[in-house]
Short mmCIF file of C-alpha atoms and ligand atoms in Angstrom, two decimals:
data_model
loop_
_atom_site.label_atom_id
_atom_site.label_comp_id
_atom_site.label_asym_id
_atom_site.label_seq_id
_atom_site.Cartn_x
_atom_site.Cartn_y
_atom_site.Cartn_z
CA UNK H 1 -9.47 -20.23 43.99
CA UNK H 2 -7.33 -22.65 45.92
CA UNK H 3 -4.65 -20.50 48.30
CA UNK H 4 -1.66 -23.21 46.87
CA UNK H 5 -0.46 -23.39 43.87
CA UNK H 6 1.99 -25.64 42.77
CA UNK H 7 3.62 -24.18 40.20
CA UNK H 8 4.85 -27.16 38.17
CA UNK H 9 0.49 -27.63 37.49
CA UNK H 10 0.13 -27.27 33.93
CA UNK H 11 -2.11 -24.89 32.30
CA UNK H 12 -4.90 -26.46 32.77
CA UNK H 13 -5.13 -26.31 36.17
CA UNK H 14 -3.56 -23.10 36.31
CA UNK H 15 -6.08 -21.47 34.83
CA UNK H 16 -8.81 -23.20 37.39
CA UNK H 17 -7.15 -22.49 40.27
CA UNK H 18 -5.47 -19.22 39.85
CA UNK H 19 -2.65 -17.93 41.66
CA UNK H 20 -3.81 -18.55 44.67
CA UNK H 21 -5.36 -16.56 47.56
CA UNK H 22 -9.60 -15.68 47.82
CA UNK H 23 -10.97 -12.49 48.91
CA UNK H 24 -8.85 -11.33 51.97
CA UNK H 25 -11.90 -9.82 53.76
CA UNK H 26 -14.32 -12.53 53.31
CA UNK H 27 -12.79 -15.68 52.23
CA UNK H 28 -15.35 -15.65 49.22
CA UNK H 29 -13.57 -18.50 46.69
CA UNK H 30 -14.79 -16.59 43.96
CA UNK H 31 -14.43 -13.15 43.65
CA UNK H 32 -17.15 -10.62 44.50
CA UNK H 33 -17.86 -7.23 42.22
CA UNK H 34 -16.78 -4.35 44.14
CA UNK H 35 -19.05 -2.44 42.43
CA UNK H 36 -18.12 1.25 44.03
CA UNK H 37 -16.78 4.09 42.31
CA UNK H 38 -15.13 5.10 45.61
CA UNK H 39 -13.69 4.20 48.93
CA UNK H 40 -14.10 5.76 52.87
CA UNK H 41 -11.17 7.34 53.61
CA UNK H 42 -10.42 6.54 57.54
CA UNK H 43 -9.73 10.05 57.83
CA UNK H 44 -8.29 13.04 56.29
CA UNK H 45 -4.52 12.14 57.03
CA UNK H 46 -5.31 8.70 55.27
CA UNK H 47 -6.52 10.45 52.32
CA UNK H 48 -3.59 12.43 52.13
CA UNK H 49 -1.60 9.26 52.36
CA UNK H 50 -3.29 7.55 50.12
CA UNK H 51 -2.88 10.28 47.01
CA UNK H 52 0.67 10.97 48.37
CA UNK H 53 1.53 6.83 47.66
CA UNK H 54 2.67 6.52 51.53
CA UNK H 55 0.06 4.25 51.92
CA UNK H 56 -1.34 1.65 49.37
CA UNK H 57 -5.65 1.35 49.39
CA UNK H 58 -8.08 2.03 47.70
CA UNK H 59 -9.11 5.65 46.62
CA UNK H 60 -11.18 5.87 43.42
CA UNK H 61 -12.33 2.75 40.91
CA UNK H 62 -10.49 4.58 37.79
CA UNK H 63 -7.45 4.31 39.88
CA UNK H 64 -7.82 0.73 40.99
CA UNK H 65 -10.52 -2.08 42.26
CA UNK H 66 -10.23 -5.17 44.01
CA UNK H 67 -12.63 -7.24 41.49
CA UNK H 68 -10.07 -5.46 38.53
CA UNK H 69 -6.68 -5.38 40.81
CA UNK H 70 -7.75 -9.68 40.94
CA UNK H 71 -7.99 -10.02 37.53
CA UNK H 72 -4.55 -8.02 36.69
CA UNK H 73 -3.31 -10.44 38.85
CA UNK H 74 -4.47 -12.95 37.34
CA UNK H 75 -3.61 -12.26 33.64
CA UNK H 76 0.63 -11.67 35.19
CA UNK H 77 -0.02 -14.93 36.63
CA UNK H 78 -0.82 -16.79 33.17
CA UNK H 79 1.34 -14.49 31.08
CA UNK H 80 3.97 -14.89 32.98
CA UNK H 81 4.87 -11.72 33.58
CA UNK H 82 5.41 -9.05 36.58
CA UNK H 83 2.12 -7.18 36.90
CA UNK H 84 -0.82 -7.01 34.65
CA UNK H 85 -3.56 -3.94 34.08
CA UNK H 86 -7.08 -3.62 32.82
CA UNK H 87 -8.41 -1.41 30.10
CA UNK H 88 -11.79 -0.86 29.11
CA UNK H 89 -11.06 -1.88 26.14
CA UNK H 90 -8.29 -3.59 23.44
CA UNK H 91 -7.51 -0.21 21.74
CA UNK H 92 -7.79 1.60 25.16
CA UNK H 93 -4.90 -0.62 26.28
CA UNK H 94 -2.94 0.17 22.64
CA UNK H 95 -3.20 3.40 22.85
CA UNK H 96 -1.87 3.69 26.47
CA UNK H 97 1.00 2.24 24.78
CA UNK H 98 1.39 3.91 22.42
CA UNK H 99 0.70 7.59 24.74
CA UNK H 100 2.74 5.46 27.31
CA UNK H 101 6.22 5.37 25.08
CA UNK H 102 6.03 7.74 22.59
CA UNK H 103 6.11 11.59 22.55
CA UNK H 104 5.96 14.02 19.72
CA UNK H 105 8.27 13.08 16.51
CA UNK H 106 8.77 9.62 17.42
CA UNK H 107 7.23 6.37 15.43
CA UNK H 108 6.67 2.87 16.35
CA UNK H 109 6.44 0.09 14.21
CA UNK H 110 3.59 -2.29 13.25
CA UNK H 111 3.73 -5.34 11.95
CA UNK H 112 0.46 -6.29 8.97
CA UNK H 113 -1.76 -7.24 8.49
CA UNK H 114 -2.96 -5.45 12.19
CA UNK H 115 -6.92 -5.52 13.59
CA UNK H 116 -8.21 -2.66 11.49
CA UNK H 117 -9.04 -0.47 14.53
CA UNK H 118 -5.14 -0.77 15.21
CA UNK H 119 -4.38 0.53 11.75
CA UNK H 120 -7.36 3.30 11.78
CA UNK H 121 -6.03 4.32 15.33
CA UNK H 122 -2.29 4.78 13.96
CA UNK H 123 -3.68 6.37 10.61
CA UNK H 124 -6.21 8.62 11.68
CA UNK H 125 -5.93 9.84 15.73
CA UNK H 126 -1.97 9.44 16.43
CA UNK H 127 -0.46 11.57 14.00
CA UNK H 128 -2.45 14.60 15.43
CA UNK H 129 0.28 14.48 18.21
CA UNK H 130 2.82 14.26 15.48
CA UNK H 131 3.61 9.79 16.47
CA UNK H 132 4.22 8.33 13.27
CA UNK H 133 2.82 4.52 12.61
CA UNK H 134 4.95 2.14 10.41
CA UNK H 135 3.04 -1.28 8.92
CA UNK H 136 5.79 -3.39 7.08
CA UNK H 137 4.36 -6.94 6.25
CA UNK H 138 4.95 -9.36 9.69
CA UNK H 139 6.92 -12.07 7.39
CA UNK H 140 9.28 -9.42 6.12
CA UNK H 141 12.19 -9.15 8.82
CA UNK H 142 13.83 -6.85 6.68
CA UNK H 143 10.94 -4.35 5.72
CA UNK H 144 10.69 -3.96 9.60
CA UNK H 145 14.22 -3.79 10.03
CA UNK H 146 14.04 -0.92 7.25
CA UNK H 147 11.60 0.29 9.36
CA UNK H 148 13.12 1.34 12.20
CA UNK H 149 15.59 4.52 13.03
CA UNK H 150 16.61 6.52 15.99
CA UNK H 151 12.81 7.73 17.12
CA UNK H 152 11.46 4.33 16.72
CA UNK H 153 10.16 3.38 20.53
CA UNK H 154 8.60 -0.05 19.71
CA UNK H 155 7.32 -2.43 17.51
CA UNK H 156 4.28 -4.18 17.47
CA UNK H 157 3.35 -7.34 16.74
CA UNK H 158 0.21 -8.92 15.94
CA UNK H 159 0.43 -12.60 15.60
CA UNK H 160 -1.44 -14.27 14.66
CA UNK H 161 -2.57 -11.56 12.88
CA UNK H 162 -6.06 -10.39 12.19
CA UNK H 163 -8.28 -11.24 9.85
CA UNK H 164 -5.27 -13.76 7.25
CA UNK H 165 -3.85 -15.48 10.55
CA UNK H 166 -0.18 -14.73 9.33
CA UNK H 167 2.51 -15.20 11.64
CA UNK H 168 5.32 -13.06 12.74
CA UNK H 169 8.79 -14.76 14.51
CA UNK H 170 8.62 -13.22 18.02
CA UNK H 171 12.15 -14.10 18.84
CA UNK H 172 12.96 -12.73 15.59
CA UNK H 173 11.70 -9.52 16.10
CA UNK H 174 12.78 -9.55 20.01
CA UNK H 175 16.57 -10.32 19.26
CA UNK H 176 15.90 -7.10 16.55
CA UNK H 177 14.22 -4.84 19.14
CA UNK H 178 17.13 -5.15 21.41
CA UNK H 179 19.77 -4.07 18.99
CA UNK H 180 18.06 -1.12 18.84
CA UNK H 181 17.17 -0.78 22.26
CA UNK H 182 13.55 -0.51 21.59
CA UNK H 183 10.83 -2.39 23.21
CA UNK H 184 8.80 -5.49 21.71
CA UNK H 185 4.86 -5.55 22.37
CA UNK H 186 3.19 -8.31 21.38
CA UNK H 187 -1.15 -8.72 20.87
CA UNK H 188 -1.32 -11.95 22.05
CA UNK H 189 -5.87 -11.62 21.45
CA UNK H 190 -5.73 -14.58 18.83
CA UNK H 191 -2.82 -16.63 20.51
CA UNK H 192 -4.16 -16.32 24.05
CA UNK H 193 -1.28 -17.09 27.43
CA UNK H 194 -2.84 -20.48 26.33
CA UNK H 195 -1.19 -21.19 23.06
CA UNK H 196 2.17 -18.59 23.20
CA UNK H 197 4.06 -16.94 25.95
CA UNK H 198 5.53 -14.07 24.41
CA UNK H 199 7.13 -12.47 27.41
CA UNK H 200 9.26 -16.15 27.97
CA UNK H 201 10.50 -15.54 23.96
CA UNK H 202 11.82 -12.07 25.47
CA UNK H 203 8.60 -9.43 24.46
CA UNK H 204 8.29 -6.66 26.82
CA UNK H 205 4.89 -6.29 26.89
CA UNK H 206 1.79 -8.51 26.06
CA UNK H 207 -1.47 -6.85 25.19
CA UNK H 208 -5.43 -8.41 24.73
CA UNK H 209 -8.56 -7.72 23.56
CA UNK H 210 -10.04 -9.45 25.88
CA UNK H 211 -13.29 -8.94 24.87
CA UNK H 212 -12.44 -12.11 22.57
CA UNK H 213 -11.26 -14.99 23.91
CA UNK H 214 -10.33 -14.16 27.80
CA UNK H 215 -13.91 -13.48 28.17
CA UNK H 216 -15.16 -16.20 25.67
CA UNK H 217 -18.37 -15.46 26.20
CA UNK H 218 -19.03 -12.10 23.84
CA UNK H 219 -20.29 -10.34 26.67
CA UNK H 220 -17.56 -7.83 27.59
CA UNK H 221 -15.14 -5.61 26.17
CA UNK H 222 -12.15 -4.79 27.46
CA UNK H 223 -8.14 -4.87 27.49
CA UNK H 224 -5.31 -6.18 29.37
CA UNK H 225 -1.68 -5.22 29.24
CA UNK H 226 0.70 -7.84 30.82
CA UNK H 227 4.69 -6.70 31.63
CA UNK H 228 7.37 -5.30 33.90
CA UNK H 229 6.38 -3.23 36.70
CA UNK H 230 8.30 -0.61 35.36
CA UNK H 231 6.84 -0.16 32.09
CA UNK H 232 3.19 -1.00 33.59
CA UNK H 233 3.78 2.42 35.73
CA UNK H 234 3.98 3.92 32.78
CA UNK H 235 0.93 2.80 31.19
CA UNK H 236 -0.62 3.55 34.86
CA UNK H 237 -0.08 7.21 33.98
CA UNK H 238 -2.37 7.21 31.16
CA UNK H 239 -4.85 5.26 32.18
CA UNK H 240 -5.23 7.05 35.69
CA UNK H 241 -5.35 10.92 33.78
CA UNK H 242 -6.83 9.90 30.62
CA UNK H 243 -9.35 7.09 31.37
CA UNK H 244 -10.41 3.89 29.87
CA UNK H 245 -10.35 2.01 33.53
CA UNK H 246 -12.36 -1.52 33.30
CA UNK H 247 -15.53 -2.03 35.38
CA UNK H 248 -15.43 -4.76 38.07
CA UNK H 249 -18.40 -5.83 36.49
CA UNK H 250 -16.34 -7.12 33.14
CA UNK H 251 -13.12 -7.96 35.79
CA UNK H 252 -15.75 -10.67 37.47
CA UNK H 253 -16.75 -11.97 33.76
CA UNK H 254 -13.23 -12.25 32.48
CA UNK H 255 -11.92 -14.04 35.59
CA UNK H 256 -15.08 -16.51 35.29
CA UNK H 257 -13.82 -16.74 31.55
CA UNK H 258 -10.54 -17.37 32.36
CA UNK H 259 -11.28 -20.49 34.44
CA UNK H 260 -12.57 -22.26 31.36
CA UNK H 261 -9.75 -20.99 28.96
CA UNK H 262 -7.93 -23.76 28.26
CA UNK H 263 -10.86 -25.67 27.56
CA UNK H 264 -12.19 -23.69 25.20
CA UNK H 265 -9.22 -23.37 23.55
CA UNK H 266 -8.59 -26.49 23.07
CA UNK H 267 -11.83 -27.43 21.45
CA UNK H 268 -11.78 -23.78 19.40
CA UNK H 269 -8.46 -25.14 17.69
CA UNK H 270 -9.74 -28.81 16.94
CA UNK H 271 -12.80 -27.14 15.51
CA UNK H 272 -10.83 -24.77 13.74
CA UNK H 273 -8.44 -27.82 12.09
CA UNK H 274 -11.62 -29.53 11.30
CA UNK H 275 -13.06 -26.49 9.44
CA UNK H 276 -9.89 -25.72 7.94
CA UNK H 277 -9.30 -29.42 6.59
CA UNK H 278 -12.72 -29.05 5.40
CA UNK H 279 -12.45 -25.93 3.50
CA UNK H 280 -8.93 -26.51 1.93
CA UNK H 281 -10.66 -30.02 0.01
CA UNK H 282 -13.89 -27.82 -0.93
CA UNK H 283 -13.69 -27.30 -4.86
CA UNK H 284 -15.93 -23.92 -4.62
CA UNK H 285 -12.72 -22.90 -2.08
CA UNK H 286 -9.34 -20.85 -3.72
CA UNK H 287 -7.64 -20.27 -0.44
CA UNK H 288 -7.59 -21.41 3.12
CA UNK H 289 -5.49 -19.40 5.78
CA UNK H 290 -4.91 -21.66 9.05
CA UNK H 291 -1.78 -21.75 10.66
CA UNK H 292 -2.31 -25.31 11.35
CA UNK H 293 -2.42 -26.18 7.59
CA UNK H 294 1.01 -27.38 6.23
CA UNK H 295 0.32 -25.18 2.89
CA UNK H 296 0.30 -21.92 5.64
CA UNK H 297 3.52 -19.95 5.27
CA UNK H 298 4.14 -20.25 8.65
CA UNK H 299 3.08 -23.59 9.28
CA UNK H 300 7.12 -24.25 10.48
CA UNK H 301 6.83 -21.43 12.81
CA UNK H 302 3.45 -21.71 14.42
CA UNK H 303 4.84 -25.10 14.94
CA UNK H 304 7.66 -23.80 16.95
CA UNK H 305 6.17 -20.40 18.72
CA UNK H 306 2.63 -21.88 19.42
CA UNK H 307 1.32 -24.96 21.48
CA UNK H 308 -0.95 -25.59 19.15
CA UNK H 309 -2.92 -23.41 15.89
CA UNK H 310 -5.94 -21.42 17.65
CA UNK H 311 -9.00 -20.93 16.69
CA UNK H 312 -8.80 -18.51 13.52
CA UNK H 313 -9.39 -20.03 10.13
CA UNK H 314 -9.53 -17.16 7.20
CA UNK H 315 -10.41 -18.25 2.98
CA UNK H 316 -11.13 -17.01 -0.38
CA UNK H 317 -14.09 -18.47 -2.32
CA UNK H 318 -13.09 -19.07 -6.37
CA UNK H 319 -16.14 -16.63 -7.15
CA UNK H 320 -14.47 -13.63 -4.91
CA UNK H 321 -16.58 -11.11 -3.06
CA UNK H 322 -20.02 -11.91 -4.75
CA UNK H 323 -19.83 -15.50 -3.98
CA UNK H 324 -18.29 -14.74 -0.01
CA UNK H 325 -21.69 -12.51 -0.03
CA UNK H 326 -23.96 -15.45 -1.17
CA UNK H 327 -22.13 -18.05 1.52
CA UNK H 328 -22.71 -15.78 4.18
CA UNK H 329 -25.76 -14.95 3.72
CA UNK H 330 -27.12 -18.72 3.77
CA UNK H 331 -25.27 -19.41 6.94
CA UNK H 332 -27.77 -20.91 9.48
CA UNK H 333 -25.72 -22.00 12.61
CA UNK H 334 -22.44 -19.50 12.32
CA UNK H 335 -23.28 -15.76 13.03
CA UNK H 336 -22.50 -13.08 10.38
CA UNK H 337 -20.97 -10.76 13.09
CA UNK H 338 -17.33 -8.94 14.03
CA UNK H 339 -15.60 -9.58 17.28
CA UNK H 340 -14.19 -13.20 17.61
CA UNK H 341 -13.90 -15.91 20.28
CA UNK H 342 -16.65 -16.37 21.27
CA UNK H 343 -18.41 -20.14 22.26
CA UNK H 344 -20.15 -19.84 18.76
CA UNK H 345 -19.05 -19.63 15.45
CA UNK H 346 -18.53 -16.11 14.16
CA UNK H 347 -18.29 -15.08 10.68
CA UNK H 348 -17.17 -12.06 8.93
CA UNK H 349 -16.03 -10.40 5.09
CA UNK H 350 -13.07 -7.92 6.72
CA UNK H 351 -12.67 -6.06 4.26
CA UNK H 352 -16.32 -4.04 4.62
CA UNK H 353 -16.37 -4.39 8.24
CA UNK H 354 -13.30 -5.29 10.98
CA UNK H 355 -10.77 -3.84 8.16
CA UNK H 356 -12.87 -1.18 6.36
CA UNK H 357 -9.99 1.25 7.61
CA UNK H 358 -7.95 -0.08 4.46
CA UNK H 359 -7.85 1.21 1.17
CA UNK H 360 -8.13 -1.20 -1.72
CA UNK H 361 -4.21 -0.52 -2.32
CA UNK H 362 -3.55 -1.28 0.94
CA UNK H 363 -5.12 -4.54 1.10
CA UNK H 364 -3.04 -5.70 -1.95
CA UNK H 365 0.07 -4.48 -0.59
CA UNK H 366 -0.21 -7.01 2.33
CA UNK H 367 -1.53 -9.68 0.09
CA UNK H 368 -4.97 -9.80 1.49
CA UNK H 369 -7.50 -10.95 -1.24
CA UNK H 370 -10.80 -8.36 -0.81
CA UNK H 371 -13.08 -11.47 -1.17
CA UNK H 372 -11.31 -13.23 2.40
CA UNK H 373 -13.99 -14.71 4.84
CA UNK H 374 -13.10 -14.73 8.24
CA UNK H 375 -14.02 -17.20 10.76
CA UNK H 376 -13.84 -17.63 14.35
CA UNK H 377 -14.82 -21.49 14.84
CA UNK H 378 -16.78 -21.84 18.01
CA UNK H 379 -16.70 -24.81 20.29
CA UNK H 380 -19.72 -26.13 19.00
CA UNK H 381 -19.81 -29.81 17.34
CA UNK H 382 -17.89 -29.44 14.28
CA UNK H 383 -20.12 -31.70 11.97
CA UNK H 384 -22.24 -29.04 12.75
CA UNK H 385 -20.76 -26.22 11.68
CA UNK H 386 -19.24 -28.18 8.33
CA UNK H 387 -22.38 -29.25 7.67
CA UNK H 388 -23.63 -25.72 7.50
CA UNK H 389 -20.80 -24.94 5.97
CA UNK H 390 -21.73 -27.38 2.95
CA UNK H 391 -25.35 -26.07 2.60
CA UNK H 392 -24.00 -22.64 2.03
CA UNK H 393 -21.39 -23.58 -0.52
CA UNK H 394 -24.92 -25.44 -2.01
CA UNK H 395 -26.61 -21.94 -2.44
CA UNK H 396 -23.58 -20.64 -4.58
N1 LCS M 401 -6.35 -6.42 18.88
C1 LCS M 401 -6.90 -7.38 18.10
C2 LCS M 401 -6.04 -8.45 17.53
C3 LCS M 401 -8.27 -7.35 17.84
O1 LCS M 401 -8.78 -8.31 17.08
C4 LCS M 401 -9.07 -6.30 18.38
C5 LCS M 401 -10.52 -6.21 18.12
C6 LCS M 401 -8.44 -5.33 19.17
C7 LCS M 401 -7.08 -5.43 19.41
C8 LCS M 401 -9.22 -4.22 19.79
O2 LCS M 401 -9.88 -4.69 20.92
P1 LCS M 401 -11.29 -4.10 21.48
O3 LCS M 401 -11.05 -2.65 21.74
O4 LCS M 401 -12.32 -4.32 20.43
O5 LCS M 401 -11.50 -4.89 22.73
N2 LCS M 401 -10.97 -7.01 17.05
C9 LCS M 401 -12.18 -7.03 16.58
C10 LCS M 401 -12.56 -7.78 15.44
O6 LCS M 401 -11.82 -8.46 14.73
N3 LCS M 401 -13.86 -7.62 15.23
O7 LCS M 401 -14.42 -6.76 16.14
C11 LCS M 401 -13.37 -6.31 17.04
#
């Protein structure tokens, strides 16, 4: 990491260099693991300080870590937002928010189609503390709108949205939050600080998975949450007395990832309009979902709320379920496996795996076909991953 940035570098460069600053004890350019669970006190009045907040330090790694505290840093830096913090996980972060801002009797809203773990989470743990989750379709301003009364605390939105790569209008929803005084959190894991800024269209609060692309590398899980320091103290609450702290071990992976971010982003989403183009002329094809595609819904909108379409290309075979099974199972070179974002191509039928937390019903209410294929185009040499694209189609 250079110690200057210039802060009129674009993206790029950004994400190469950093904000700025190396290791303050030993200079080291890249950062080491601090791989301690605790710190030396210098003596017993500095341990009192420390818990009593006179003094910042160290103390404990669930309450902080240089390798993690550098990363948080980091992820404000590219988000572009006041102070960032590490999860072990995606839905460790969404749940902090959701412990974080709401208390008994209150709801928050979701926009859906939502990662299935999102959905199970709000169906199946939150209303045991009596928090009320509210899906209305991310297209339908007014459904949301509907959506919302007096114990609402936030809405979140997924956008693109997991596994049909729908969009939802940020500003939209923002300029709606706000006349209800509620906050706006946006999962920014398929977008990526690389292709949308929500916290410059107003959101109040960005959260990752990023196990996916952040890391890139499908070696780590874990979560970020990027925002203003006042609502990050609150999320500091939960994760410091209930858990779910990252290990510097995945903080040093996900700041190597982040170095190469742009890169691979920009090669995931030439892929992806590659395999999308591909798929939308195949005749054994009924549907393509790709944001980039001017048939997408919200091709207009990606156009204006994203620098470019990501890496997330979703479609329905004309033979359904039984002919999705027979394509995936004759893939050689793309990997019939959940997660996404990863340097290789990943492959997946949602609706028996990522989104098994949805009923039938629930699938047709947000207009998901059971039979969609999900795939999350690698960086490898497109021809390469058409061309096994066309020998599975051949097996059909
Ligand atoms: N948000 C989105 C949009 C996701 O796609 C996921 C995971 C999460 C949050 C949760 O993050 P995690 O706790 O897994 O780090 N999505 C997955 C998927 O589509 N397949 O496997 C995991």
């Amino acid at each position: 990491m250079s110690t200057k940035v210039n802060p009129n570098w674009r993206f790029a460069t950004l994400t190469c260099h950093g904000s700025g600053g190396c290791d303050p004890t030993t200079g080291a350019l890249v950062q080491p693991i601090y791989q301690t669970s605790t710190f030396a006190f210098k003596n017993t009045e500095h341990g009192a300080a420390l818990f009593a907040g006179e003094v910042s330090g160290y103390i404990y790694s669930r309450l902080g870590n240089p390798t993690v505290a550098a990363l948080e840093k980091e992820i404000a830096f590219l988000e572009k937002g006041e102070m960032g913090l590490a999860f072990s996980s995606g839905m460790a972060a969404i749940s902090a928010v959701i412990f974080a801002f709401c208390k008994s009797g209150d709801n928050y809203v979701v926009t859906s189609p939502v990662y299935g773990g999102t959905h199970a989470l709000g169906l199946k743990v939150i209303p045991r503390f009596n928090i009320e989750h509210r899906e209305r379709p991310c297209y339908d301003l007014s459904a949301i709108e509907n959506a919302i009364d007096e114990k609402t605390k936030f809405i979140l939105i997924e956008t693109p949205a997991n596994p049909t790569v729908r969009l939802a209008d940020i500003s939209a929803l923002v300029e709606m939050a706000k006349r209800y005084s509620i906050l706006t959190v946006v999962d920014n894991t398929f977008a990526t600080p690389f292709l949308q800024n929500p916290l410059e269209l107003g959101a109040d609060l960005v959260v990752h998975s990023a196990t996916k692309y952040i890391g890139g590398h499908g070696d780590v899980v874990a979560g970020l949450v990027v925002g203003r320091k006042e609502l990050i103290d609150e999320l500091k609450l939960i994760l410091h007395e209930v858990g779910g702290a990252m290990s510097p071990f995945s903080a040093y992976l996900l700041l190597r990832g982040l170095k190469t971010l742009a890169v691979r982003m920009e090669r995931h989403c030439f892929n992806a309009m590659k395999v999308a183009q591909f798929l939308s002329y195949h005749p054994k094809v009924k549907e393509v979902w790709y944001p980039g595609l001017t048939c997408h819904p919200e091709h207009e909108l990606a156009k204006r709320q994203m620098h470019d379409f990501g890496g997330m290309v979703a479609f329905v075979l004309k033979g359904g379920r039984e002919e999705g099974k027979i394509f995936l199972d004759n893939l050689q070179l793309a990997t019939n496996a959940v997660s996404l974002g990863d340097c290789d191509t990943l492959i997946v039928h949602p609706a028996s795996t990522t989104h098994s937390s949805y009923t039938e019903q629930e699938l047709f209410e947000m207009g998901m076909d059971p039979g969609l294929v999900r795939v999350s185009v690698g960086i490898e040499d497109y021809h390469d991953i058409i061309d096994d694209f066309a020998q599975a189609f051949h097996k059909i």
